Coordinates of C-alpha atoms in Angstrom, one line a residue:
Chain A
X26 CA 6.7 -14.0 2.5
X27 CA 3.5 -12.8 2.6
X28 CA 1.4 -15.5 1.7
X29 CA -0.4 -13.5 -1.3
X30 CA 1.1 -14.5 -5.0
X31 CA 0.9 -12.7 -8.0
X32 CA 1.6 -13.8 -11.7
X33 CA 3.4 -12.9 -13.5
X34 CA 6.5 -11.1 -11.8
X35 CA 7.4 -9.1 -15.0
X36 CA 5.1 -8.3 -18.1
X37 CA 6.2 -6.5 -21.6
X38 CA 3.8 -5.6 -23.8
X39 CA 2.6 -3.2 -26.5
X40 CA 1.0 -0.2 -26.7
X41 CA -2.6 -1.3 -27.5
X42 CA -2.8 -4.4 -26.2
X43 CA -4.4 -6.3 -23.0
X44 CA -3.1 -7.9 -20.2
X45 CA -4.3 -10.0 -17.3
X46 CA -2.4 -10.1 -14.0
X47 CA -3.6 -12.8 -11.5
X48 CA -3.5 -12.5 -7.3
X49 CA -4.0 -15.0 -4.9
X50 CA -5.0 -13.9 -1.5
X51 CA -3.7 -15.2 1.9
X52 CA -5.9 -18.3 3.0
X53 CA -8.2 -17.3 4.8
X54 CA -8.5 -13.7 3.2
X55 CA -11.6 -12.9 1.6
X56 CA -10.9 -9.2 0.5
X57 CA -8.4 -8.3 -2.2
X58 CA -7.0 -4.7 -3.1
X59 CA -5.3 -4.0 -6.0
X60 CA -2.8 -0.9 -6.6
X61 CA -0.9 0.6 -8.9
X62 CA 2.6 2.4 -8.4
X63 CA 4.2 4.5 -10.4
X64 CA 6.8 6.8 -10.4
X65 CA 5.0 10.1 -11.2
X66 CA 1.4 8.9 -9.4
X67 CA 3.1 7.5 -6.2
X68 CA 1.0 4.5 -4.9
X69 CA -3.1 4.1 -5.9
X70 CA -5.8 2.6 -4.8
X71 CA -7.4 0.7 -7.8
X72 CA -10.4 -1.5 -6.7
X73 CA -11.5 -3.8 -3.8
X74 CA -13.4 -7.1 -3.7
X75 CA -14.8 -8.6 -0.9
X76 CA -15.9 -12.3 -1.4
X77 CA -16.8 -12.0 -5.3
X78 CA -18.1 -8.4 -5.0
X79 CA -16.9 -5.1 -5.6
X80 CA -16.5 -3.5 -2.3
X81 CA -14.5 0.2 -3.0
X82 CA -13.3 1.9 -6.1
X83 CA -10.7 4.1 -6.4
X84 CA -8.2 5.4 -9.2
X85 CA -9.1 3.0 -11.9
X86 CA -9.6 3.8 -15.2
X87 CA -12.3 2.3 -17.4
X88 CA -10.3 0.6 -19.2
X89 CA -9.5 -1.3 -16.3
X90 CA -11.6 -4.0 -14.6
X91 CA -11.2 -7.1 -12.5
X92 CA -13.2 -9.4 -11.0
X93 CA -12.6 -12.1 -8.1
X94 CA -12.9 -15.5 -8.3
X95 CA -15.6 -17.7 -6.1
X96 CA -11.8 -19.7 -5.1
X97 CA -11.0 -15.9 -4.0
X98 CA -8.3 -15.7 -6.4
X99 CA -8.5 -12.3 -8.7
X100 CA -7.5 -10.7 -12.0
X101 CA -6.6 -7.2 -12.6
X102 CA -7.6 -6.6 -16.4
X103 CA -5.7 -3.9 -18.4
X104 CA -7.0 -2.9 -21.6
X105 CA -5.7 -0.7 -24.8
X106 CA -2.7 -0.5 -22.5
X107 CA -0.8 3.6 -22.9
X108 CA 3.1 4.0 -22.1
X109 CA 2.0 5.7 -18.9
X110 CA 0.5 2.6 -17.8
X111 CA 3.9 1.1 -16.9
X112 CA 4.1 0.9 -13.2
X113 CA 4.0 -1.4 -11.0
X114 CA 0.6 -3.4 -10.0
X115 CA 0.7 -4.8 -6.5
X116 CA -2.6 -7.1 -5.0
X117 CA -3.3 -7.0 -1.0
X118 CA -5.5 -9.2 0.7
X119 CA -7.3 -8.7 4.3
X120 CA -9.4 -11.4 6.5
X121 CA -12.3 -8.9 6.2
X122 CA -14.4 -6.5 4.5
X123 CA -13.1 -3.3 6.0
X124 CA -9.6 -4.2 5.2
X125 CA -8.5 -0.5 5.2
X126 CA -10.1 0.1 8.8
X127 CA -8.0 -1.8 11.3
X128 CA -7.5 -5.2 9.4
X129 CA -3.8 -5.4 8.2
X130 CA -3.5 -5.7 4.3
X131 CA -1.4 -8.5 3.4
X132 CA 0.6 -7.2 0.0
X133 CA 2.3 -9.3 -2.6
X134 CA 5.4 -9.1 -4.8
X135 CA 4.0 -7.3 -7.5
X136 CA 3.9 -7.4 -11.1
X137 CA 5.5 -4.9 -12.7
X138 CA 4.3 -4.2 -16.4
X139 CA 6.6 -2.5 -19.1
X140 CA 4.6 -1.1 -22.1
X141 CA 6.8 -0.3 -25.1
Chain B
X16 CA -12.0 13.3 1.9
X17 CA -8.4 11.8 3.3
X18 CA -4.7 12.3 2.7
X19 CA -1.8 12.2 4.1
X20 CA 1.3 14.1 3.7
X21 CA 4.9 13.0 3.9
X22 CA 7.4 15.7 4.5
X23 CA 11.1 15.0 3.1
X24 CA 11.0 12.3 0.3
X25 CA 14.7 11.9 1.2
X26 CA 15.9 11.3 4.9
X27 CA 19.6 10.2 5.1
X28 CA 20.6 9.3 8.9
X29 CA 23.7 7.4 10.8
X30 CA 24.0 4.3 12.1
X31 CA 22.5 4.6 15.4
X32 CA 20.9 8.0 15.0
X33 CA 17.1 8.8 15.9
X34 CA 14.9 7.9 12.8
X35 CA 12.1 11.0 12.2
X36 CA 9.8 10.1 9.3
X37 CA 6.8 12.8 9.4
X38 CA 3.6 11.7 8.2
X39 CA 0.6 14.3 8.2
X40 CA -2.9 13.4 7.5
X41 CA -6.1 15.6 6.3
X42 CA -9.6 13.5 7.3
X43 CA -13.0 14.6 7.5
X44 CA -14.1 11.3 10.1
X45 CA -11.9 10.2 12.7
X46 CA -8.7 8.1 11.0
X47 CA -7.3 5.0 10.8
X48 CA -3.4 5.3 9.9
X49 CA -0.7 3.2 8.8
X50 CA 2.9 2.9 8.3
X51 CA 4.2 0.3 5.8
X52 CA 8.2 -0.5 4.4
X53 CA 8.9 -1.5 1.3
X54 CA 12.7 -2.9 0.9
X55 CA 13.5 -3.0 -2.8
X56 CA 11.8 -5.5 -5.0
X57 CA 9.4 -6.6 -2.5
X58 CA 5.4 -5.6 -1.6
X59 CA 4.8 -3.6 1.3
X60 CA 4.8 -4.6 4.7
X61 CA 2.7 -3.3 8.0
X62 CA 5.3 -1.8 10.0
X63 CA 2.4 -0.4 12.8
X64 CA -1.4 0.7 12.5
X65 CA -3.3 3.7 14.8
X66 CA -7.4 2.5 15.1
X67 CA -8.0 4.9 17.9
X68 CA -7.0 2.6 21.0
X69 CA -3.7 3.6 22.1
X70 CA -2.4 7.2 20.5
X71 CA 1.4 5.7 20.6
X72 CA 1.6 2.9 18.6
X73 CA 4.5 -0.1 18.7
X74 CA 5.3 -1.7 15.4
X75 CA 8.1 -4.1 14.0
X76 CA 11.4 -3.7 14.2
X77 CA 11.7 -1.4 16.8
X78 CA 9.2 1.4 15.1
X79 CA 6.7 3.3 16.7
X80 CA 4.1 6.0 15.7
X81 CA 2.2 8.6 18.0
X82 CA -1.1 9.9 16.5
X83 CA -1.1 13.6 17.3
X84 CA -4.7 15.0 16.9
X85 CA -4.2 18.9 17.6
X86 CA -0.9 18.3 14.8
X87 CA -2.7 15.5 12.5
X88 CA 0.8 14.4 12.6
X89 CA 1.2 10.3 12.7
X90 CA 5.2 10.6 12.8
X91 CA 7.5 7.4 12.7
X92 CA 10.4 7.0 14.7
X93 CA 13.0 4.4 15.7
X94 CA 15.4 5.4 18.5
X95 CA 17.9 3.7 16.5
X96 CA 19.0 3.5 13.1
X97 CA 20.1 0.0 11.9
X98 CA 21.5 -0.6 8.2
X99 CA 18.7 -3.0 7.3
X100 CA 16.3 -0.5 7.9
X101 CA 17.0 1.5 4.9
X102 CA 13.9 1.3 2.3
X103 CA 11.2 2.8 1.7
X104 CA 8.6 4.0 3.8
X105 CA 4.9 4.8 3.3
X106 CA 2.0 6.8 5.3
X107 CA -1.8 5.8 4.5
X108 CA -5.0 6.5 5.9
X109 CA -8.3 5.0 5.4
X110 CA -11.6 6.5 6.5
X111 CA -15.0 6.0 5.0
X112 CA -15.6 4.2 1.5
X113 CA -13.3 1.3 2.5
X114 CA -10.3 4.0 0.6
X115 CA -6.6 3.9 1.1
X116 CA -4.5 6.6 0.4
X117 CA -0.9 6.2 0.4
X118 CA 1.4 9.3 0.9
X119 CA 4.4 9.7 -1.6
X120 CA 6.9 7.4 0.5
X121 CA 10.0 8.7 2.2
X122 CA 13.8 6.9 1.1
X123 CA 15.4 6.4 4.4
X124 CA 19.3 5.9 3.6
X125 CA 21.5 4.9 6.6
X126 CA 25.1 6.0 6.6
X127 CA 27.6 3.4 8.4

């Protein structure tokens, strides 16, 4: 157990619609990553947040946002959701801000969403 | 920009066998690399992480790495193969930007 959480394990949805997956960091963590995996696009960087703030962007679409929380917790927010958004979403947290330098990303369980 | 590469998306090995998982990585600033498992239905966990203080790295489980500059090459390797370590396995390197990149992942099956 890593000590991150994510909610909710499993998600099935339509095509169309928007979803809200939730990630709680480790305690103590104050940066959370989120990435999506998928079968065709391997694993992808999506955003990071360092203590309520945007910190990196990568691979996220704009119909994608998130925010984090001042309790550190943090949503991923998928919008007009495609088929090919199916994959699975995982959330990290690290103690600091440079997370991908040589602090050690904490991943959770995942959620994995199913768009019919 | 930064990548990494992971040759064979497949490696099937005995019991006891040497584990080989080859990781290459493209950077323009010196890297930071990464080796993470994922065991089915579960997150991803550190296995071992290169920041420029030691170029052979000891992880978990009886992994290590060694960060070859004049390859790029970051290749994993267990001397031997034990049936729980079957799972998936992933390269990453960050640089600048506070980015990740993940390489495609390499299956490691273990044959009893």
């Amino acid at each position: 157990d890593s000590g991150v959480t994510q909610t909710p394990k499993h998600l099935i949805t339509a095509t169309g619609q928007r979803v809200t997956l939730r990630c709680s960091p480790r305690s103590g963590d104050l940066s959370v990553y989120w990435y999506q995996q998928s079968l065709d696009q391997g694993l992808q960087f999506l955003i990071q947040y360092y203590n309520g703030e945007e910190r990196a962007k990568g691979n996220i679409l704009e119909r994608f946002s998130a925010q984090q929380f001042p309790d550190l917790h943090s949503e991923l927010n998928l919008s007009s959701l495609e088929l090919g958004d199916s994959a699975l979403y995982f959330c990290a947290s690290s103690v600091g801000a440079s997370g991908t330098n040589t602090d050690t990303q904490y991943f959770g369980p995942g959620t994995r969403l199913t768009v019919l | 920009a930064q990548s990494v590469t992971q040759l064979g998306s497949h490696v099937s090995v005995s019991e006891g066998a040497l584990v080989l998982l080859r990781c290459n990585y493209s950077s323009s600033v010196p890297p930071y690399l990464f080796w993470y498992v994922q065991y089915p239905n579960q997150g991803l966990q550190l296995l071992l992480k290169y920041t420029s203080a030691a170029t052979l790295v000891k992880g978990i489980n009886g992994f290590e790495a060694e960060f070859k500059k004049s390859e790029t090459s970051f290749h994993l390797t267990k001397p031997s193969a034990h049936m729980s370590d079957a799972a998936e396995y992933f390269c990453a390197v960050s640089g600048t930007g506070n980015q990740f990149y993940f390489g495609t992942g390499t299956s490691l099956t273990v044959i009893p």
